[in-house]
Short mmCIF file of C-alpha atoms in Angstrom, two decimals:
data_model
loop_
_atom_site.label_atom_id
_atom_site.label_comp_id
_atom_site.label_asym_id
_atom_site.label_seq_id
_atom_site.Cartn_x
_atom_site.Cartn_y
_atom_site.Cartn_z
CA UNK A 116 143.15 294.21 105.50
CA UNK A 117 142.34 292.75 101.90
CA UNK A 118 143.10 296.13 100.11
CA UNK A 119 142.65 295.64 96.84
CA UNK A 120 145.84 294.84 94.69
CA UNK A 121 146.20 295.59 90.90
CA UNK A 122 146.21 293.05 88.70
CA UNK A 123 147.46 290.86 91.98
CA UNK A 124 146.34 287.19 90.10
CA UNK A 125 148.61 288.22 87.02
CA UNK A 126 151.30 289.10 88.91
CA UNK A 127 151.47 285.82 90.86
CA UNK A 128 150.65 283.78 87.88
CA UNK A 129 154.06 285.39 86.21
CA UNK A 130 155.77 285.37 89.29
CA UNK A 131 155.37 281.57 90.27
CA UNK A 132 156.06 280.35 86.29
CA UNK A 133 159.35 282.71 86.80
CA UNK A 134 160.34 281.52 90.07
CA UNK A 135 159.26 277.60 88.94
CA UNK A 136 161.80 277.84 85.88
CA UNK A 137 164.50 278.60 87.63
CA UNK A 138 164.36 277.25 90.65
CA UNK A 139 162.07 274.22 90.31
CA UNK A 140 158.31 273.46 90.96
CA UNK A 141 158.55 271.69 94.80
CA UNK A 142 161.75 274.30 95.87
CA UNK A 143 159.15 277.01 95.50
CA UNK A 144 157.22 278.04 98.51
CA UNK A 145 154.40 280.08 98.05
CA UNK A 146 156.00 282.96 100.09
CA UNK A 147 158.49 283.39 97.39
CA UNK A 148 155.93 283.47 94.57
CA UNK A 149 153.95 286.17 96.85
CA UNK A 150 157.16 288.34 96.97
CA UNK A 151 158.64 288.28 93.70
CA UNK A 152 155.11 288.88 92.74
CA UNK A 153 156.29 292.66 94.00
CA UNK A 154 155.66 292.23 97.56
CA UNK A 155 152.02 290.63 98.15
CA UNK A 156 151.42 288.14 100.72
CA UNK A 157 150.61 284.51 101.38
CA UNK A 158 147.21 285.65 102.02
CA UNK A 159 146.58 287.64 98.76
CA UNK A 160 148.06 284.91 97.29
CA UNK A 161 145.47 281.97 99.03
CA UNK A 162 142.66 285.18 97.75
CA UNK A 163 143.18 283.79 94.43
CA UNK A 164 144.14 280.08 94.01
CA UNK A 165 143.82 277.30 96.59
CA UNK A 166 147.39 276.09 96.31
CA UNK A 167 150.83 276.25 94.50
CA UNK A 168 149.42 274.04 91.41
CA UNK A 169 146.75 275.62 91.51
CA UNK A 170 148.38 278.56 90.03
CA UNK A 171 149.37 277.50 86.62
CA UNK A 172 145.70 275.77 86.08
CA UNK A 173 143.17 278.20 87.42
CA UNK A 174 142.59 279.84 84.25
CA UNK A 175 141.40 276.65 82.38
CA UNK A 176 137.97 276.29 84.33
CA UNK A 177 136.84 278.88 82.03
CA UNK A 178 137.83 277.03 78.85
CA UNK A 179 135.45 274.37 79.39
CA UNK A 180 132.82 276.87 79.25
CA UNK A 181 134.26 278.68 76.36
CA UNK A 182 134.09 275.40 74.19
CA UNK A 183 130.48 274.48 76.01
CA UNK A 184 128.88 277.95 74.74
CA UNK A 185 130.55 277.63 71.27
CA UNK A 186 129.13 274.02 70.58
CA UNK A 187 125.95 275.43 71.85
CA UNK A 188 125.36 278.27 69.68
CA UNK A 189 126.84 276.06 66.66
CA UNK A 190 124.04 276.29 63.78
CA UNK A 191 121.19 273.51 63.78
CA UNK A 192 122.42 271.84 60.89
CA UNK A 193 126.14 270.97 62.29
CA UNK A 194 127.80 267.89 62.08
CA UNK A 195 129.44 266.45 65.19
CA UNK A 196 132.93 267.56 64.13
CA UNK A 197 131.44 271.13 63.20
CA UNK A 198 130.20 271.57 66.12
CA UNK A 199 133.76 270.70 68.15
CA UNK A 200 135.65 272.61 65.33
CA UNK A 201 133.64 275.63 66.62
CA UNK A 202 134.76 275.10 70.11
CA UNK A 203 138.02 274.53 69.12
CA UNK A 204 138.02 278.40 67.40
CA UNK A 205 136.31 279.94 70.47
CA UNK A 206 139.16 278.49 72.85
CA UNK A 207 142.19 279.17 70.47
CA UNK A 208 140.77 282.75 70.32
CA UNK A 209 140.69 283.52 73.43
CA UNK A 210 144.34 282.89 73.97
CA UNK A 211 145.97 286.12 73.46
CA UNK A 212 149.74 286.30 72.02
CA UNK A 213 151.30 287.07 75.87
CA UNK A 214 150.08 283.97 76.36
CA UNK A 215 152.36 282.64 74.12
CA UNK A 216 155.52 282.89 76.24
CA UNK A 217 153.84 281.91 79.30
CA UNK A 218 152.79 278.90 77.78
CA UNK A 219 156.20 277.83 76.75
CA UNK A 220 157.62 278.68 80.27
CA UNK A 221 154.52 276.77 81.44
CA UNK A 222 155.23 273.71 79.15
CA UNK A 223 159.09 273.46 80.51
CA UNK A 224 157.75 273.93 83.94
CA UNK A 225 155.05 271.22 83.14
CA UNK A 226 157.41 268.27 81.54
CA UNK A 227 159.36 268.09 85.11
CA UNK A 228 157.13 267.13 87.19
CA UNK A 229 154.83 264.14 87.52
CA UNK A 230 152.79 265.97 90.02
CA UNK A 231 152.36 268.96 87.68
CA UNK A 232 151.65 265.89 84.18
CA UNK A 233 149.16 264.25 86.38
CA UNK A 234 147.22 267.62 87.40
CA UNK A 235 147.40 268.97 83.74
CA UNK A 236 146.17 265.24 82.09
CA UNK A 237 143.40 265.69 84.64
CA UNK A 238 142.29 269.48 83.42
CA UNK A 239 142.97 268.53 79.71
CA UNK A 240 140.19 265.64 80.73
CA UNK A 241 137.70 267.95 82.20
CA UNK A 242 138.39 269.97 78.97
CA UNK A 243 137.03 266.77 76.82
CA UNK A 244 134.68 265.97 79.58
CA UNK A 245 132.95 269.37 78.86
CA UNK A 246 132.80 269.57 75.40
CA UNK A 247 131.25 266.30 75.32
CA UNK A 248 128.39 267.01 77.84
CA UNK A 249 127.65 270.36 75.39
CA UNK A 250 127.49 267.99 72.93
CA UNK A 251 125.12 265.61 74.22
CA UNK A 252 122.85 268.74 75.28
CA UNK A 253 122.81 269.33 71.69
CA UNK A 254 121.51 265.90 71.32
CA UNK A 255 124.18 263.73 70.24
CA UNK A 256 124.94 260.24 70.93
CA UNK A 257 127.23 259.26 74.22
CA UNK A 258 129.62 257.79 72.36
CA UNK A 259 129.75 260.20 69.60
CA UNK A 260 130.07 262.62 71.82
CA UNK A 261 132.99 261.21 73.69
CA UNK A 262 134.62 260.90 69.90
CA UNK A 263 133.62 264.05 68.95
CA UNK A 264 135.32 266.07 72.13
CA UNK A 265 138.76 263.55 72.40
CA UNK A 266 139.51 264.95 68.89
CA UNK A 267 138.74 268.64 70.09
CA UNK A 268 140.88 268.25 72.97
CA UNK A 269 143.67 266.81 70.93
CA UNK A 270 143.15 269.41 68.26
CA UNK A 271 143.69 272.12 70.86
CA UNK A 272 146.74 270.49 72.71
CA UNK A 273 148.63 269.93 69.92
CA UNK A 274 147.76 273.24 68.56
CA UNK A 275 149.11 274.57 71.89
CA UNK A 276 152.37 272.83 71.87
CA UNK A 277 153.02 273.95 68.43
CA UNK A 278 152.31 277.33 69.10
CA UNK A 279 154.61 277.70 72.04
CA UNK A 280 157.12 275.66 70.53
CA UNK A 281 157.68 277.53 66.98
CA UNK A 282 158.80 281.40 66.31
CA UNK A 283 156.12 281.48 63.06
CA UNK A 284 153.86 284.20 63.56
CA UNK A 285 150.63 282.13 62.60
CA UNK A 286 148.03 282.42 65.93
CA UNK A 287 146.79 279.67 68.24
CA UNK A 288 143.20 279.70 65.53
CA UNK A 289 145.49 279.11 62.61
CA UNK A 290 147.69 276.45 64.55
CA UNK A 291 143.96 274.59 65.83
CA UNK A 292 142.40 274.10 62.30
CA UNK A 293 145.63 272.89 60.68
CA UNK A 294 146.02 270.23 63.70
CA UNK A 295 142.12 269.76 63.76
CA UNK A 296 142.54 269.28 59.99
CA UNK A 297 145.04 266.60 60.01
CA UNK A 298 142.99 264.55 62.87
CA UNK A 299 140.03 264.39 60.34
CA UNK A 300 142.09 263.25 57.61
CA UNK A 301 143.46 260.74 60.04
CA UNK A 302 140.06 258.93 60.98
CA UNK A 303 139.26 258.72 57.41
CA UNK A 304 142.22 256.76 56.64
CA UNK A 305 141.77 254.77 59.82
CA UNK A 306 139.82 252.03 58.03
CA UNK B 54 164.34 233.74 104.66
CA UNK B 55 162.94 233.70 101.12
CA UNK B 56 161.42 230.20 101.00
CA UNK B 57 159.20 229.61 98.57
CA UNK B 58 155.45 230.45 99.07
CA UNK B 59 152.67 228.86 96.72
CA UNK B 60 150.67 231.39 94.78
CA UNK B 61 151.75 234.04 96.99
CA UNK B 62 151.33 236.66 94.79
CA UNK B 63 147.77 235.83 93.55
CA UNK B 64 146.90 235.57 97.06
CA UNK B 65 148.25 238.80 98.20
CA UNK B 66 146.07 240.32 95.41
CA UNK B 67 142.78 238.53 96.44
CA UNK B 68 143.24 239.63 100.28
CA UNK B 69 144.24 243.36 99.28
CA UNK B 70 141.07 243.84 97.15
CA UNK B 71 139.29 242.07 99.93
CA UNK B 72 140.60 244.31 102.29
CA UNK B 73 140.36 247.78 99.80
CA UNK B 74 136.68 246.75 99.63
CA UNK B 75 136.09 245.90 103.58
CA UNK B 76 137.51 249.00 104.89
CA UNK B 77 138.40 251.10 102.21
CA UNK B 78 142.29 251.56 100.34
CA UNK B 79 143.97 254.49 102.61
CA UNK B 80 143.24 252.26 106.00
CA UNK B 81 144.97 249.18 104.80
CA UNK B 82 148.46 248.06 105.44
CA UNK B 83 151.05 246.19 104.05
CA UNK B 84 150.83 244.30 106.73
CA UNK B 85 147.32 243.35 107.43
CA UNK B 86 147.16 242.41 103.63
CA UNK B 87 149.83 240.18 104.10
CA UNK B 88 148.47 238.57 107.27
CA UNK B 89 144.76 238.22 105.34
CA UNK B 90 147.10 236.52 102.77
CA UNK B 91 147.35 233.59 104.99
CA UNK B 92 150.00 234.61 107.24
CA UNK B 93 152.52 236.01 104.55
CA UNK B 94 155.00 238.65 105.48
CA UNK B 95 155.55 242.06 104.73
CA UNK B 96 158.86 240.95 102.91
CA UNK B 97 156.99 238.52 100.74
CA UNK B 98 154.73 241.08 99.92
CA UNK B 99 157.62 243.56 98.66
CA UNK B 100 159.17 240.58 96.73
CA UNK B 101 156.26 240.58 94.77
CA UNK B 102 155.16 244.65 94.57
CA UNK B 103 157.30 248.00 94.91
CA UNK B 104 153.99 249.15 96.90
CA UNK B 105 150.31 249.15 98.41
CA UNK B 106 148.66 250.50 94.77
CA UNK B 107 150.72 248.63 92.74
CA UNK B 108 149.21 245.26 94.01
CA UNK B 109 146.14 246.33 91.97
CA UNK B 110 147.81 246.99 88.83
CA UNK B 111 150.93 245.27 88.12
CA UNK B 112 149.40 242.38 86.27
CA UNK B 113 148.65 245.05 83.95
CA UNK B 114 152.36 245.65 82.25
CA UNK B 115 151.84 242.68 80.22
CA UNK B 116 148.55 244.18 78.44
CA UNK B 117 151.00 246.40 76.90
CA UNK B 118 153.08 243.55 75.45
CA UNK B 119 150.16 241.22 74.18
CA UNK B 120 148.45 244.24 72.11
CA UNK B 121 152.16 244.90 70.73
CA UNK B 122 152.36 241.24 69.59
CA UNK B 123 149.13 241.15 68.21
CA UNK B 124 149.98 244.12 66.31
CA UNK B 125 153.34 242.90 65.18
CA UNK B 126 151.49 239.70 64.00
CA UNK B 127 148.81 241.10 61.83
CA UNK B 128 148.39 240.68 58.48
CA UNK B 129 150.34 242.87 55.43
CA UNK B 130 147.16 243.90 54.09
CA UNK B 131 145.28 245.34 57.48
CA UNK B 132 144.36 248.33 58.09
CA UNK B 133 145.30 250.49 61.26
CA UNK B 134 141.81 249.55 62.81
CA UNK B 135 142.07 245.82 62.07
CA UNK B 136 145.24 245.74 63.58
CA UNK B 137 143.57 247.62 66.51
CA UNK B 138 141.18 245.10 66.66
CA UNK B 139 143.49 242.19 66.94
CA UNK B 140 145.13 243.30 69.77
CA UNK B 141 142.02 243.92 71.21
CA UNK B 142 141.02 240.12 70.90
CA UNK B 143 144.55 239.21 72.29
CA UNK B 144 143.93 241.25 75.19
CA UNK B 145 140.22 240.11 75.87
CA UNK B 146 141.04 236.59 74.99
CA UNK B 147 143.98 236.72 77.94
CA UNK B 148 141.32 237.50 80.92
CA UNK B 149 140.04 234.65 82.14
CA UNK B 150 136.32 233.88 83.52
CA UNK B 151 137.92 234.47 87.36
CA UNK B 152 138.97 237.75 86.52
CA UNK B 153 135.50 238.38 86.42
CA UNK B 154 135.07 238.73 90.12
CA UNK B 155 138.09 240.39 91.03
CA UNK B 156 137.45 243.19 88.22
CA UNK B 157 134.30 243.77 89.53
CA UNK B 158 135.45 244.49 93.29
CA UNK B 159 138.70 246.25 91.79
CA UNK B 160 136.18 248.53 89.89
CA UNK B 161 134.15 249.63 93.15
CA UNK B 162 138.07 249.96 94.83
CA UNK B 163 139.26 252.41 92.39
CA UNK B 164 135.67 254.18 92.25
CA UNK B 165 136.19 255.57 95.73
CA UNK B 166 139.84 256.73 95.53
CA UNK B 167 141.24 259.41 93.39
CA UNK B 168 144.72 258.35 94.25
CA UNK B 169 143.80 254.53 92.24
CA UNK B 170 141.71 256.61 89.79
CA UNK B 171 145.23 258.33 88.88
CA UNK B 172 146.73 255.42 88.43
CA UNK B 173 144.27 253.98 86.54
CA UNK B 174 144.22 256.69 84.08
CA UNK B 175 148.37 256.52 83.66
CA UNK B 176 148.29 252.19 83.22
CA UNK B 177 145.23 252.90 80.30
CA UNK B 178 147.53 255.70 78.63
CA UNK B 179 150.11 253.41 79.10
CA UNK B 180 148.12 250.68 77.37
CA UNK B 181 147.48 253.12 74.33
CA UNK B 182 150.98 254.46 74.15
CA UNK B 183 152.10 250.63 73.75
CA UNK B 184 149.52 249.92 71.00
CA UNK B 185 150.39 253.45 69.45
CA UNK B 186 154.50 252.32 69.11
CA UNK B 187 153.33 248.74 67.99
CA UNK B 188 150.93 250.33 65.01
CA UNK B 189 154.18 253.14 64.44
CA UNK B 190 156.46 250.27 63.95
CA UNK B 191 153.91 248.67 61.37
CA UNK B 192 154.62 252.09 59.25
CA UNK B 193 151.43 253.59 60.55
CA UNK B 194 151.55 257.71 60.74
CA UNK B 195 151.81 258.97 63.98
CA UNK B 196 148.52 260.05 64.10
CA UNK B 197 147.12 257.71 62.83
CA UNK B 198 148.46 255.24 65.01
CA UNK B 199 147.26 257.42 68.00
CA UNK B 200 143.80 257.39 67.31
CA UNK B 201 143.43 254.15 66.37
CA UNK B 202 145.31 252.92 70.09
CA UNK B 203 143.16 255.27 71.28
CA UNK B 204 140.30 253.84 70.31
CA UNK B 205 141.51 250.24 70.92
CA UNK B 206 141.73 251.49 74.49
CA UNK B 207 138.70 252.90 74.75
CA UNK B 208 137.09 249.82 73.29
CA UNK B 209 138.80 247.46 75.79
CA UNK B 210 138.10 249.43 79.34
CA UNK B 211 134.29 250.14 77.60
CA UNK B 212 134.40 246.37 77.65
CA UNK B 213 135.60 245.27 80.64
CA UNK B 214 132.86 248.22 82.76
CA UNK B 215 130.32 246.24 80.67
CA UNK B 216 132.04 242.69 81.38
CA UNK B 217 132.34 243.77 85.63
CA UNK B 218 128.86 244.76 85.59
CA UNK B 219 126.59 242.39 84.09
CA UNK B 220 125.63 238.39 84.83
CA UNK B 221 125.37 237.93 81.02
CA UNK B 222 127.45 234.91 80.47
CA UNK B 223 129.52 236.33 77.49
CA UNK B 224 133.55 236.43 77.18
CA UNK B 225 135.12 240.02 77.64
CA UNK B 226 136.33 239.13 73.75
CA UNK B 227 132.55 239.45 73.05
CA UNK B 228 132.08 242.17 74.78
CA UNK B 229 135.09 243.91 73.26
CA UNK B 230 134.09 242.84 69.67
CA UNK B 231 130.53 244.81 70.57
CA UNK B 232 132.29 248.13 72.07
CA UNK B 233 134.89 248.17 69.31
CA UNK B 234 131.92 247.79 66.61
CA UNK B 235 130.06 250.30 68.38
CA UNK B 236 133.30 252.57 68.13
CA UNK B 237 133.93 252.32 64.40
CA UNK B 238 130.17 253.03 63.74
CA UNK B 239 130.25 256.16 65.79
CA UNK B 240 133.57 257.49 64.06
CA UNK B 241 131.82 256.96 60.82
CA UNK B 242 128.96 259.44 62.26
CA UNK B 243 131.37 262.15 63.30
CA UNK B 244 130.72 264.12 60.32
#
């Protein structure tokens, strides 16, 4: 029964962003995301995600951890903003260029529907959510913390939207220090 | 049909959170918030509120404006956190000692439902977006302007968690003046 089908969770993840562009987020069922994924079913596709949103978020439980083991291995000596600059290289790294195009299909997909904005402002939160608790394990204050991981997370989503929204060839690292970059010079001129 | 009906709307708030509190926010009605109400009517109650979850939250579209009109009435010479900071006081100053109570009981609501917590999350962002145009319009940068909303936001809900949850006879603009200054110090620390 569950035979094992090659790269199966790619396939759907393409073939639901596809299917969601042209058709619409709620029009698609999950039995047409199964099929144009070249003819897998409803229960390969409930295998791998636990519903239609599900889909175009699953992969971001692992960038929490990303940015939690890059603040943790950041040198002793590193300042609050060092230490959420590093997680902001680890998670723009691991985003290879394919993931370029998906993103913008992703994005379009994204910005019509309030279902699909409220589920994505809730992932970008355990995003910030993470990075702060890695920094607090590394023994910084709550509120720092909290400061610290709100500018990482807003370093790496307006990286992202830059990245899928331009044709430059510059990658998703370059795109996160210049953004991360700008935020710092921002709080210093806050005051 | 629509005669008039003293302090109907403040009293429809007082028996929903009653209600939300007794026996939780999904098992309430319309109606039996209306009836708690002192024998108002559904129809009175949609007069007042497009639905059940907006009855916690629609006093809140005017925290938008009085941040705005702080901002807009700041001094030439203040910076983008000063002008933060007034529209923090505006906002504090407009809570008065009843709202105390209610905010406290609203908290423990919202605590136990994810659908409230959602729309929680989208009135705050909505709180920081106004504050963000206000500071934009003042000639701020963009982000700029962000961070410092952001952190005007951050300063007032900090404040009002502390304000819900203590006895300690201070104002929620004392409390706000505290979180705020705790805020700045910590962005100094950042790096």
């Amino acid at each position: 029964m569950a035979r094992w089908e090659p790269n199966a969770r790619e396939r759907l993840v393409r073939a639901a962003i596809e299917l969601f562009a042209e058709q619409g987020y709620e029009a698609t069922t999950v039995n047409e995301i199964a099929e144009r994924a070249g003819g897998l079913t409803k229960t390969t596709f409930f295998r791998h995600f636990t519903d239609k949103r599900e889909v175009l978020f699953a992969g971001q439980e692992i960038h929490g951890r990303i940015a939690a083991e890059a603040i943790a291995g950041a040198p002793e000596s590193a300042t609050p903003l060092e230490m959420a600059g590093l997680a902001l290289d680890g998670l723009a790294s691991s985003f290879t260029k394919d993931r370029r195009d998906i993103g913008r299909r992703l994005r379009a997909v994204i910005a019509n529907s309030a279902e699909l904005q409220e589920r994505s402002a809730s992932k970008r939160a355990a995003l910030s959510d993470a990075m702060a608790q890695a920094l607090r394990t590394r023994g910084v204050s709550d509120l720092i913390a909290d400061l610290a991981a709100e500018l990482g997370a807003r370093a790496f989503y307006g990286a992202f939207d830059r990245w899928t929204s331009s044709a430059d060839p510059r990658t998703l690292v370059e795109y996160a220090r210049e953004v991360f970059g700008e935020l710092k010079t921002a709080v210093s001129a806050l005051e």
